[in-house]
mmCIF file of C-alpha atoms and ligand atoms in Angstrom:
data_model
loop_
_atom_site.group_PDB
_atom_site.id
_atom_site.type_symbol
_atom_site.label_atom_id
_atom_site.label_comp_id
_atom_site.label_asym_id
_atom_site.label_seq_id
_atom_site.Cartn_x
_atom_site.Cartn_y
_atom_site.Cartn_z
ATOM 1 C CA MET A 1 130.293 122.759 33.041
ATOM 2 C CA LYS A 2 130.833 121.088 36.408
ATOM 3 C CA ALA A 3 131.913 117.544 35.642
ATOM 4 C CA ILE A 4 131.708 116.071 39.119
ATOM 5 C CA GLY A 5 130.242 117.078 42.480
ATOM 6 C CA ASN A 6 127.388 116.461 44.882
ATOM 7 C CA ASP A 7 124.901 119.014 43.552
ATOM 8 C CA VAL A 8 121.635 117.051 43.388
ATOM 9 C CA GLU A 9 119.625 119.971 41.999
ATOM 10 C CA PHE A 10 122.077 120.410 39.167
ATOM 11 C CA ALA A 11 122.014 116.650 38.472
ATOM 12 C CA ALA A 12 118.192 116.570 38.476
ATOM 13 C CA GLY A 13 118.045 119.570 36.114
ATOM 14 C CA LEU A 14 120.416 117.847 33.683
ATOM 15 C CA LEU A 15 118.258 114.710 33.689
ATOM 16 C CA ARG A 16 115.157 116.802 33.028
ATOM 17 C CA SER A 17 116.860 118.341 30.000
ATOM 18 C CA GLY A 18 117.784 114.974 28.502
ATOM 19 C CA LYS A 19 121.406 114.804 29.668
ATOM 20 C CA LEU A 20 123.276 111.831 31.152
ATOM 21 C CA VAL A 21 124.193 111.781 34.840
ATOM 22 C CA ALA A 22 126.294 109.091 36.478
ATOM 23 C CA PHE A 23 125.204 108.812 40.092
ATOM 24 C CA ALA A 24 126.065 106.984 43.287
ATOM 25 C CA THR A 25 123.722 104.286 44.511
ATOM 26 C CA GLU A 26 124.276 101.907 47.421
ATOM 27 C CA THR A 27 125.011 99.079 44.938
ATOM 28 C CA VAL A 28 127.197 100.480 42.138
ATOM 29 C CA TYR A 29 127.272 103.787 40.242
ATOM 30 C CA GLY A 30 124.559 104.089 37.597
ATOM 31 C CA LEU A 31 124.521 105.963 34.285
ATOM 32 C CA GLY A 32 121.139 107.657 34.290
ATOM 33 C CA ALA A 33 118.832 109.143 31.666
ATOM 34 C CA ASN A 34 115.144 110.069 31.567
ATOM 35 C CA ALA A 35 113.488 106.731 30.731
ATOM 36 C CA TRP A 36 110.755 108.525 28.760
ATOM 37 C CA ASN A 37 113.310 110.299 26.525
ATOM 38 C CA GLU A 38 114.380 107.836 23.830
ATOM 39 C CA SER A 39 117.274 109.863 22.503
ATOM 40 C CA ALA A 40 118.738 110.213 26.011
ATOM 41 C CA VAL A 41 118.318 106.454 26.546
ATOM 42 C CA ALA A 42 119.933 105.790 23.157
ATOM 43 C CA ARG A 43 122.957 107.789 24.320
ATOM 44 C CA VAL A 44 123.259 105.556 27.405
ATOM 45 C CA PHE A 45 123.540 102.504 25.138
ATOM 46 C CA ALA A 46 126.057 104.302 22.914
ATOM 47 C CA VAL A 47 128.277 105.544 25.753
ATOM 48 C CA LYS A 48 128.397 102.072 27.324
ATOM 49 C CA ASN A 49 128.710 100.332 23.974
ATOM 50 C CA ARG A 50 125.866 98.173 25.241
ATOM 51 C CA PRO A 51 123.940 95.823 22.944
ATOM 52 C CA HIS A 52 120.288 96.753 22.503
ATOM 53 C CA PHE A 53 119.066 93.330 23.634
ATOM 54 C CA ASP A 54 120.168 94.083 27.220
ATOM 55 C CA PRO A 55 117.341 95.870 29.107
ATOM 56 C CA LEU A 56 117.883 98.774 31.510
ATOM 57 C CA ILE A 57 116.582 99.046 35.074
ATOM 58 C CA VAL A 58 114.258 101.997 35.710
ATOM 59 C CA HIS A 59 114.868 103.854 38.987
ATOM 60 C CA LEU A 60 112.191 105.673 40.945
ATOM 61 C CA GLY A 61 112.332 107.954 43.969
ATOM 62 C CA ASP A 62 108.708 107.609 45.034
ATOM 63 C CA THR A 63 106.291 104.660 44.976
ATOM 64 C CA ALA A 64 103.614 107.039 43.624
ATOM 65 C CA MET A 65 105.354 106.610 40.264
ATOM 66 C CA ILE A 66 104.759 102.837 40.089
ATOM 67 C CA PRO A 67 101.410 103.038 38.190
ATOM 68 C CA PHE A 68 103.133 105.075 35.444
ATOM 69 C CA LEU A 69 105.811 102.414 34.955
ATOM 70 C CA VAL A 70 104.000 99.088 35.211
ATOM 71 C CA GLN A 71 100.947 97.455 33.694
ATOM 72 C CA GLU A 72 100.349 95.139 36.604
ATOM 73 C CA TRP A 73 101.593 95.360 40.172
ATOM 74 C CA PRO A 74 101.154 91.958 41.827
ATOM 75 C CA GLU A 75 100.515 91.856 45.548
ATOM 76 C CA LEU A 76 103.816 89.980 45.950
ATOM 77 C CA ALA A 77 105.700 92.849 44.283
ATOM 78 C CA GLN A 78 104.058 95.257 46.703
ATOM 79 C CA ARG A 79 105.150 93.126 49.668
ATOM 80 C CA LEU A 80 108.713 92.880 48.403
ATOM 81 C CA ALA A 81 108.869 96.623 47.781
ATOM 82 C CA GLU A 82 107.611 97.261 51.309
ATOM 83 C CA CYS A 83 110.289 94.973 52.745
ATOM 84 C CA PHE A 84 113.283 96.023 50.680
ATOM 85 C CA TRP A 85 112.789 99.495 49.132
ATOM 86 C CA PRO A 86 114.630 101.703 49.126
ATOM 87 C CA GLY A 87 117.354 99.103 48.589
ATOM 88 C CA PRO A 88 119.250 96.724 46.267
ATOM 89 C CA LEU A 89 116.242 94.894 44.842
ATOM 90 C CA THR A 90 114.923 95.149 41.258
ATOM 91 C CA LEU A 91 111.443 93.828 40.506
ATOM 92 C CA VAL A 92 110.619 92.739 36.944
ATOM 93 C CA VAL A 93 106.896 93.105 36.195
ATOM 94 C CA PRO A 94 104.694 93.720 33.103
ATOM 95 C CA LYS A 95 105.588 97.141 31.688
ATOM 96 C CA ASN A 96 103.455 100.214 31.165
ATOM 97 C CA PRO A 97 103.148 101.108 27.438
ATOM 98 C CA SER A 98 104.703 104.529 28.205
ATOM 99 C CA ILE A 99 108.096 102.911 28.797
ATOM 100 C CA PRO A 100 109.952 102.881 25.466
ATOM 101 C CA ASP A 101 110.839 99.458 24.031
ATOM 102 C CA LEU A 102 114.436 100.673 23.834
ATOM 103 C CA VAL A 103 114.581 100.686 27.659
ATOM 104 C CA THR A 104 113.314 97.107 28.036
ATOM 105 C CA ALA A 105 115.003 95.678 24.935
ATOM 106 C CA GLY A 106 111.589 94.953 23.466
ATOM 107 C CA LEU A 107 110.512 92.824 26.433
ATOM 108 C CA PRO A 108 106.951 93.109 27.721
ATOM 109 C CA THR A 109 108.369 93.570 31.235
ATOM 110 C CA VAL A 110 110.287 96.312 33.024
ATOM 111 C CA GLY A 111 112.734 96.092 35.930
ATOM 112 C CA ILE A 112 112.153 98.804 38.541
ATOM 113 C CA ARG A 113 114.001 99.708 41.701
ATOM 114 C CA MET A 114 114.166 102.432 44.336
ATOM 115 C CA PRO A 115 117.798 102.902 45.391
ATOM 116 C CA GLN A 116 118.754 103.646 48.976
ATOM 117 C CA HIS A 117 121.637 106.117 48.607
ATOM 118 C CA PRO A 118 120.471 109.530 49.945
ATOM 119 C CA LEU A 119 121.926 111.478 46.984
ATOM 120 C CA ALA A 120 120.319 109.140 44.455
ATOM 121 C CA LEU A 121 116.966 109.390 46.217
ATOM 122 C CA ALA A 122 117.155 113.177 46.447
ATOM 123 C CA MET A 123 118.087 113.451 42.761
ATOM 124 C CA LEU A 124 115.290 111.091 41.666
ATOM 125 C CA ARG A 125 112.715 112.988 43.720
ATOM 126 C CA LEU A 126 113.811 116.360 42.372
ATOM 127 C CA ALA A 127 113.888 115.125 38.778
ATOM 128 C CA ASN A 128 110.457 113.542 39.333
ATOM 129 C CA LEU A 129 111.060 111.230 36.387
ATOM 130 C CA PRO A 130 111.744 107.516 35.979
ATOM 131 C CA ILE A 131 115.487 107.213 35.412
ATOM 132 C CA ALA A 132 116.822 104.360 33.293
ATOM 133 C CA ALA A 133 120.271 103.490 34.591
ATOM 134 C CA PRO A 134 122.635 100.614 33.902
ATOM 135 C CA SER A 135 125.888 100.366 35.823
ATOM 136 C CA ALA A 136 128.198 103.216 34.721
ATOM 137 C CA ASN A 137 130.898 101.114 33.060
ATOM 138 C CA PRO A 138 131.697 100.071 29.492
ATOM 139 C CA PHE A 139 129.623 96.988 28.607
ATOM 140 C CA GLY A 140 131.016 93.726 29.987
ATOM 141 C CA ARG A 141 133.593 95.375 32.264
ATOM 142 C CA LEU A 142 133.877 95.762 36.033
ATOM 143 C CA SER A 143 131.133 97.774 37.725
ATOM 144 C CA PRO A 144 132.156 101.130 39.286
ATOM 145 C CA THR A 145 131.900 101.458 43.064
ATOM 146 C CA CYS A 146 133.239 105.014 43.383
ATOM 147 C CA ALA A 147 133.156 108.208 41.305
ATOM 148 C CA GLU A 148 136.799 107.815 40.209
ATOM 149 C CA HIS A 149 135.984 104.467 38.567
ATOM 150 C CA VAL A 150 133.327 106.204 36.463
ATOM 151 C CA GLN A 151 135.670 109.013 35.480
ATOM 152 C CA GLU A 152 138.408 106.540 34.532
ATOM 153 C CA SER A 153 136.223 104.525 32.187
ATOM 154 C CA LEU A 154 133.530 106.882 30.842
ATOM 155 C CA GLY A 155 135.111 110.285 31.524
ATOM 156 C CA ALA A 156 133.928 113.137 29.345
ATOM 157 C CA GLN A 157 131.115 111.157 27.732
ATOM 158 C CA VAL A 158 128.997 111.718 30.859
ATOM 159 C CA ASP A 159 127.480 115.172 31.499
ATOM 160 C CA TYR A 160 127.910 115.035 35.286
ATOM 161 C CA VAL A 161 129.027 112.564 37.967
ATOM 162 C CA LEU A 162 127.007 112.843 41.186
ATOM 163 C CA ASP A 163 129.682 111.811 43.665
ATOM 164 C CA GLY A 164 128.253 110.043 46.708
ATOM 165 C CA GLY A 165 131.479 108.388 47.847
ATOM 166 C CA PRO A 166 132.170 104.644 47.790
ATOM 167 C CA CYS A 167 129.123 102.374 47.379
ATOM 168 C CA SER A 168 128.168 100.754 50.691
ATOM 169 C CA VAL A 169 126.832 97.449 49.277
ATOM 170 C CA GLY A 170 129.199 97.147 46.317
ATOM 171 C CA LEU A 171 127.254 94.564 44.256
ATOM 172 C CA GLU A 172 124.432 95.217 41.779
ATOM 173 C CA SER A 173 120.832 94.749 42.884
ATOM 174 C CA THR A 174 119.193 91.360 43.129
ATOM 175 C CA VAL A 175 116.800 91.000 40.175
ATOM 176 C CA LEU A 176 113.521 89.099 40.694
ATOM 177 C CA ARG A 177 110.799 88.427 38.140
ATOM 178 C CA ILE A 178 107.335 88.488 39.667
ATOM 179 C CA GLU A 179 104.562 86.612 37.883
ATOM 180 C CA GLY A 180 101.390 86.635 39.905
ATOM 181 C CA ALA A 181 102.253 84.757 43.077
ATOM 182 C CA SER A 182 105.489 83.246 41.795
ATOM 183 C CA VAL A 183 108.945 84.734 42.035
ATOM 184 C CA HIS A 184 112.036 83.872 40.030
ATOM 185 C CA LEU A 185 115.644 84.913 40.695
ATOM 186 C CA LEU A 186 117.170 86.417 37.529
ATOM 187 C CA ARG A 187 120.342 87.844 39.078
ATOM 188 C CA PRO A 188 121.759 87.290 42.568
ATOM 189 C CA GLY A 189 122.860 90.597 44.072
ATOM 190 C CA GLY A 190 122.972 92.970 47.007
ATOM 191 C CA ILE A 191 120.082 91.391 48.908
ATOM 192 C CA SER A 192 120.574 87.723 49.674
ATOM 193 C CA LEU A 193 118.163 85.011 48.614
ATOM 194 C CA GLU A 194 117.927 83.940 52.254
ATOM 195 C CA ALA A 195 116.736 87.402 53.326
ATOM 196 C CA ILE A 196 114.108 87.509 50.573
ATOM 197 C CA GLU A 197 112.795 83.994 51.225
ATOM 198 C CA GLN A 198 112.579 84.727 54.915
ATOM 199 C CA ALA A 199 110.706 87.991 54.365
ATOM 200 C CA ILE A 200 108.020 86.571 52.078
ATOM 201 C CA GLY A 201 107.949 82.913 53.133
ATOM 202 C CA VAL A 202 108.211 81.728 49.516
ATOM 203 C CA THR A 203 110.910 79.510 48.010
ATOM 204 C CA ILE A 204 112.540 81.227 45.063
ATOM 205 C CA ALA A 205 113.337 79.442 41.825
ATOM 206 C CA SER A 206 116.502 80.514 40.037
ATOM 207 C CA SER A 207 117.579 80.255 36.437
ATOM 208 C CA TYR A 208 120.546 82.628 36.421
ATOM 209 C CA GLU A 209 123.155 79.885 36.447
ATOM 210 C CA THR A 210 121.871 78.303 33.270
ATOM 211 C CA THR A 211 121.198 81.427 31.196
ATOM 212 C CA ALA A 212 123.188 81.245 27.974
ATOM 213 C CA ASP A 213 124.572 83.930 25.668
ATOM 214 C CA HIS A 214 121.665 84.096 23.277
ATOM 215 C CA GLU A 215 118.130 85.345 23.032
ATOM 216 C CA PRO A 216 115.512 84.820 24.230
ATOM 217 C CA SER A 217 116.572 84.364 27.823
ATOM 218 C CA PRO A 218 114.845 85.244 31.080
ATOM 219 C CA ALA A 219 117.471 87.894 31.961
ATOM 220 C CA PRO A 220 119.011 88.920 28.655
ATOM 221 C CA GLY A 221 121.799 90.907 30.265
ATOM 222 C CA MET A 222 123.130 87.894 32.151
ATOM 223 C CA MET A 223 125.811 87.030 29.629
ATOM 224 C CA THR A 224 128.100 84.133 30.457
ATOM 225 C CA HIS A 225 131.065 86.470 30.028
ATOM 226 C CA HIS A 226 130.578 89.743 31.883
ATOM 227 C CA TYR A 227 131.902 91.850 34.788
ATOM 228 C CA ALA A 228 135.368 91.092 33.447
ATOM 229 C CA PRO A 229 138.801 92.551 34.161
ATOM 230 C CA LEU A 230 141.203 92.810 31.198
ATOM 231 C CA THR A 231 143.650 90.448 32.923
ATOM 232 C CA PRO A 232 142.662 86.773 32.483
ATOM 233 C CA LEU A 233 140.871 85.574 35.635
ATOM 234 C CA HIS A 234 140.625 82.000 36.879
ATOM 235 C CA VAL A 235 138.359 80.825 39.676
ATOM 236 C CA VAL A 236 139.806 78.175 42.000
ATOM 237 C CA ASP A 237 138.408 76.142 44.867
ATOM 238 C CA SER A 238 141.577 76.084 46.909
ATOM 239 C CA VAL A 239 144.458 78.555 47.134
ATOM 240 C CA ALA A 240 146.731 75.828 48.506
ATOM 241 C CA ALA A 241 146.474 73.670 45.388
ATOM 242 C CA ILE A 242 147.172 76.534 43.027
ATOM 243 C CA ALA A 243 149.996 77.995 45.135
ATOM 244 C CA GLU A 244 151.864 74.700 44.900
ATOM 245 C CA VAL A 245 151.749 74.762 41.103
ATOM 246 C CA LEU A 246 152.685 78.444 40.958
ATOM 247 C CA SER A 247 155.721 78.210 43.205
ATOM 248 C CA GLY A 248 157.555 76.493 40.326
ATOM 249 C CA ASP A 249 156.822 79.356 37.909
ATOM 250 C CA SER A 250 158.649 82.371 39.301
ATOM 251 C CA HIS A 251 158.935 84.385 36.086
ATOM 252 C CA GLN A 252 155.226 85.146 35.881
ATOM 253 C CA ARG A 253 153.282 87.684 37.943
ATOM 254 C CA PHE A 254 150.110 86.212 39.393
ATOM 255 C CA GLY A 255 147.473 87.917 41.527
ATOM 256 C CA LEU A 256 145.191 86.495 44.190
ATOM 257 C CA LEU A 257 141.677 87.554 45.229
ATOM 258 C CA ALA A 258 140.487 85.792 48.366
ATOM 259 C CA LEU A 259 137.988 86.264 51.162
ATOM 260 C CA THR A 260 140.488 85.817 54.004
ATOM 261 C CA ASP A 261 144.261 85.716 54.267
ATOM 262 C CA SER A 262 146.064 82.626 53.102
ATOM 263 C CA ALA A 263 149.284 81.009 54.246
ATOM 264 C CA HIS A 264 150.119 80.709 50.550
ATOM 265 C CA ALA A 265 149.816 84.408 49.747
ATOM 266 C CA GLN A 266 153.589 84.790 49.405
ATOM 267 C CA HIS A 267 153.496 82.980 46.060
ATOM 268 C CA PHE A 268 151.531 85.836 44.478
ATOM 269 C CA ALA A 269 152.840 89.193 43.224
ATOM 270 C CA ALA A 270 149.673 90.990 44.357
ATOM 271 C CA VAL A 271 147.057 89.917 46.888
ATOM 272 C CA GLU A 272 143.614 91.346 47.696
ATOM 273 C CA ILE A 273 141.881 90.095 50.845
ATOM 274 C CA LEU A 274 138.193 90.974 50.768
ATOM 275 C CA SER A 275 137.505 90.671 54.495
ATOM 276 C CA PRO A 276 140.156 89.558 57.011
ATOM 277 C CA GLY A 277 137.373 88.412 59.356
ATOM 278 C CA GLY A 278 135.523 86.505 56.610
ATOM 279 C CA ASP A 279 132.492 88.815 56.595
ATOM 280 C CA LEU A 280 130.639 88.511 53.262
ATOM 281 C CA THR A 281 128.976 91.935 53.536
ATOM 282 C CA GLN A 282 132.343 93.634 53.973
ATOM 283 C CA ALA A 283 133.760 91.473 51.168
ATOM 284 C CA ALA A 284 130.993 92.623 48.805
ATOM 285 C CA ALA A 285 131.738 96.281 49.509
ATOM 286 C CA ASN A 286 135.400 95.701 48.567
ATOM 287 C CA PHE A 287 134.810 93.287 45.691
ATOM 288 C CA PHE A 288 134.875 95.375 42.486
ATOM 289 C CA ALA A 289 137.519 97.848 43.717
ATOM 290 C CA ALA A 290 139.805 94.935 44.681
ATOM 291 C CA LEU A 291 139.374 93.313 41.265
ATOM 292 C CA ARG A 292 140.101 96.654 39.614
ATOM 293 C CA ARG A 293 143.335 97.113 41.608
ATOM 294 C CA LEU A 294 144.483 93.632 40.604
ATOM 295 C CA ASP A 295 143.588 94.404 36.998
ATOM 296 C CA GLN A 296 145.841 97.485 37.149
ATOM 297 C CA ALA A 297 148.783 95.703 38.803
ATOM 298 C CA GLY A 298 150.402 94.478 35.574
ATOM 299 C CA LEU A 299 149.702 90.809 36.288
ATOM 300 C CA SER A 300 149.666 88.003 33.748
ATOM 301 C CA ARG A 301 146.808 86.222 35.516
ATOM 302 C CA ILE A 302 144.411 86.689 38.441
ATOM 303 C CA TYR A 303 143.351 83.730 40.583
ATOM 304 C CA ALA A 304 140.134 84.191 42.547
ATOM 305 C CA ALA A 305 139.225 81.806 45.351
ATOM 306 C CA ARG A 306 135.558 80.867 45.239
ATOM 307 C CA LEU A 307 133.558 82.318 48.149
ATOM 308 C CA PRO A 308 131.132 80.428 50.395
ATOM 309 C CA ASN A 309 127.966 79.968 48.300
ATOM 310 C CA GLU A 310 125.609 81.667 50.736
ATOM 311 C CA GLY A 311 124.330 85.184 51.404
ATOM 312 C CA LEU A 312 126.201 87.745 49.310
ATOM 313 C CA GLY A 313 128.802 85.074 48.508
ATOM 314 C CA ARG A 314 126.383 83.690 45.916
ATOM 315 C CA ALA A 315 126.327 87.007 44.033
ATOM 316 C CA MET A 316 130.123 87.347 44.159
ATOM 317 C CA ASN A 317 130.579 83.785 42.880
ATOM 318 C CA ASP A 318 128.178 84.598 40.054
ATOM 319 C CA ARG A 319 130.251 87.675 39.101
ATOM 320 C CA LEU A 320 133.507 85.659 39.320
ATOM 321 C CA ARG A 321 132.101 82.887 37.139
ATOM 322 C CA ARG A 322 131.184 85.424 34.465
ATOM 323 C CA ALA A 323 134.507 87.249 34.786
ATOM 324 C CA ALA A 324 136.526 84.043 34.326
ATOM 325 C CA VAL A 325 138.183 83.234 31.018
ATOM 326 C CA GLY A 326 137.101 79.630 30.944
HETATM 327 O O1 TXA B 1 122.231 97.756 41.324
HETATM 328 C C1 TXA B 1 121.869 97.852 40.146
HETATM 329 O O2 TXA B 1 120.949 97.159 39.692
HETATM 330 C C2 TXA B 1 122.590 98.872 39.256
HETATM 331 C C3 TXA B 1 122.323 100.265 39.806
HETATM 332 C C4 TXA B 1 122.838 101.357 38.919
HETATM 333 O O3 TXA B 1 120.959 100.406 40.066
HETATM 334 N N1 TXA B 1 122.192 98.721 37.906
HETATM 335 C C5 TXA B 1 122.570 97.660 37.141
HETATM 336 O O4 TXA B 1 122.129 97.736 35.827
HETATM 337 O O5 TXA B 1 123.246 96.746 37.560
HETATM 338 P P1 TXA B 1 122.710 96.846 34.653
HETATM 339 O O6 TXA B 1 122.169 97.450 33.423
HETATM 340 O O7 TXA B 1 124.175 96.748 34.744
HETATM 341 O O8 TXA B 1 122.012 95.465 34.829
HETATM 342 C C6 TXA B 1 120.629 95.351 34.524
HETATM 343 C C7 TXA B 1 120.244 93.923 34.359
HETATM 344 C C8 TXA B 1 120.111 93.495 32.901
HETATM 345 O O9 TXA B 1 121.350 93.178 32.346
HETATM 346 C C9 TXA B 1 119.198 92.299 33.054
HETATM 347 O O10 TXA B 1 119.949 91.184 33.454
HETATM 348 C C10 TXA B 1 118.269 92.722 34.191
HETATM 349 O O11 TXA B 1 118.927 93.735 34.890
HETATM 350 N N2 TXA B 1 117.001 93.259 33.682
HETATM 351 C C11 TXA B 1 116.611 94.552 33.544
HETATM 352 N N3 TXA B 1 115.377 94.642 33.027
HETATM 353 C C12 TXA B 1 114.947 93.384 32.838
HETATM 354 C C13 TXA B 1 113.739 92.790 32.317
HETATM 355 N N4 TXA B 1 112.723 93.517 31.898
HETATM 356 N N5 TXA B 1 113.687 91.449 32.264
HETATM 357 C C14 TXA B 1 114.703 90.687 32.696
HETATM 358 N N6 TXA B 1 115.858 91.189 33.183
HETATM 359 C C15 TXA B 1 115.987 92.500 33.262
HETATM 360 MG MG1 MG B 2 126.099 96.219 34.577
#
């Protein structure tokens, strides 16, 4: 069987027959299964080693599918979908009884999103099914932003990888819960809070920073430790302060992840600069691949410099906080 390629018809056919397809989206690669097929969805959890209390996002290729997925579709959800779909926004709304409890971890709500990547959209439309898809990585680890990342970590356990090149956004979707006319941020992501607030003229409450590692929580998948490299990662406010301490410890190999170049970079064995010009959108696109390279550089520790807490910087800081060892 073809293990990797860009054959959308083949990928859609596999999904229709209950197989697992990892596929490119504009955010990160997803590991997809027919959301209405419980044994296929169960395999997604098994392959990722994902706990069953962490709900999956359901992907759709056509808004005509919405009534089959949700129980209620608030006017605010409709407005947000019109503004941001296809795109990196997941809307959590009351679920349609046809969606298996396995998909939503027993919650009465379902997260739905229409991705923007042309291959993902074409595959979803051909399959003509709702596709449950978490990020295509082992649970708790770094999200994959190119097909090679998926092959490295999940390899033969996936029936096909639909290779759409590197992900253009590079961070998972922003997750919003919609309750009537109120909107709550569950996970910062590929669409900034500023852009959403501006589009709908509503201030958004957020609880993602306080969500703890136990149930019940508003976004059960938002574990305090997540998105983690194997190398211990520490988040710092200033590279200068840490470089001073490190310069006395020459027998250890330390890595640095920073938005822009630093005069202190010479103290580190490996350095990843996310955007030389300080552009947060470019930084997001490089984020997970840069962390992965540092993780593979044989370092004893990775230091990550906190990003400006605005726009996509907020989502990257959230991922860094969860990746950090303490
Ligand atoms: O960009 C993305 O969202 C990617 C691509 C593949 O679409 N998917 C992704 O899925 O990041 P995953 O499984 O890694 O993260 C899904 C998270 C859950 O961990 C949880 O925090 C939230 O979305 N979520 C999903 N359904 C929910 C629900 N019904 N209620 C609250 N949170 C939900
Ligand atoms: Mg994930």
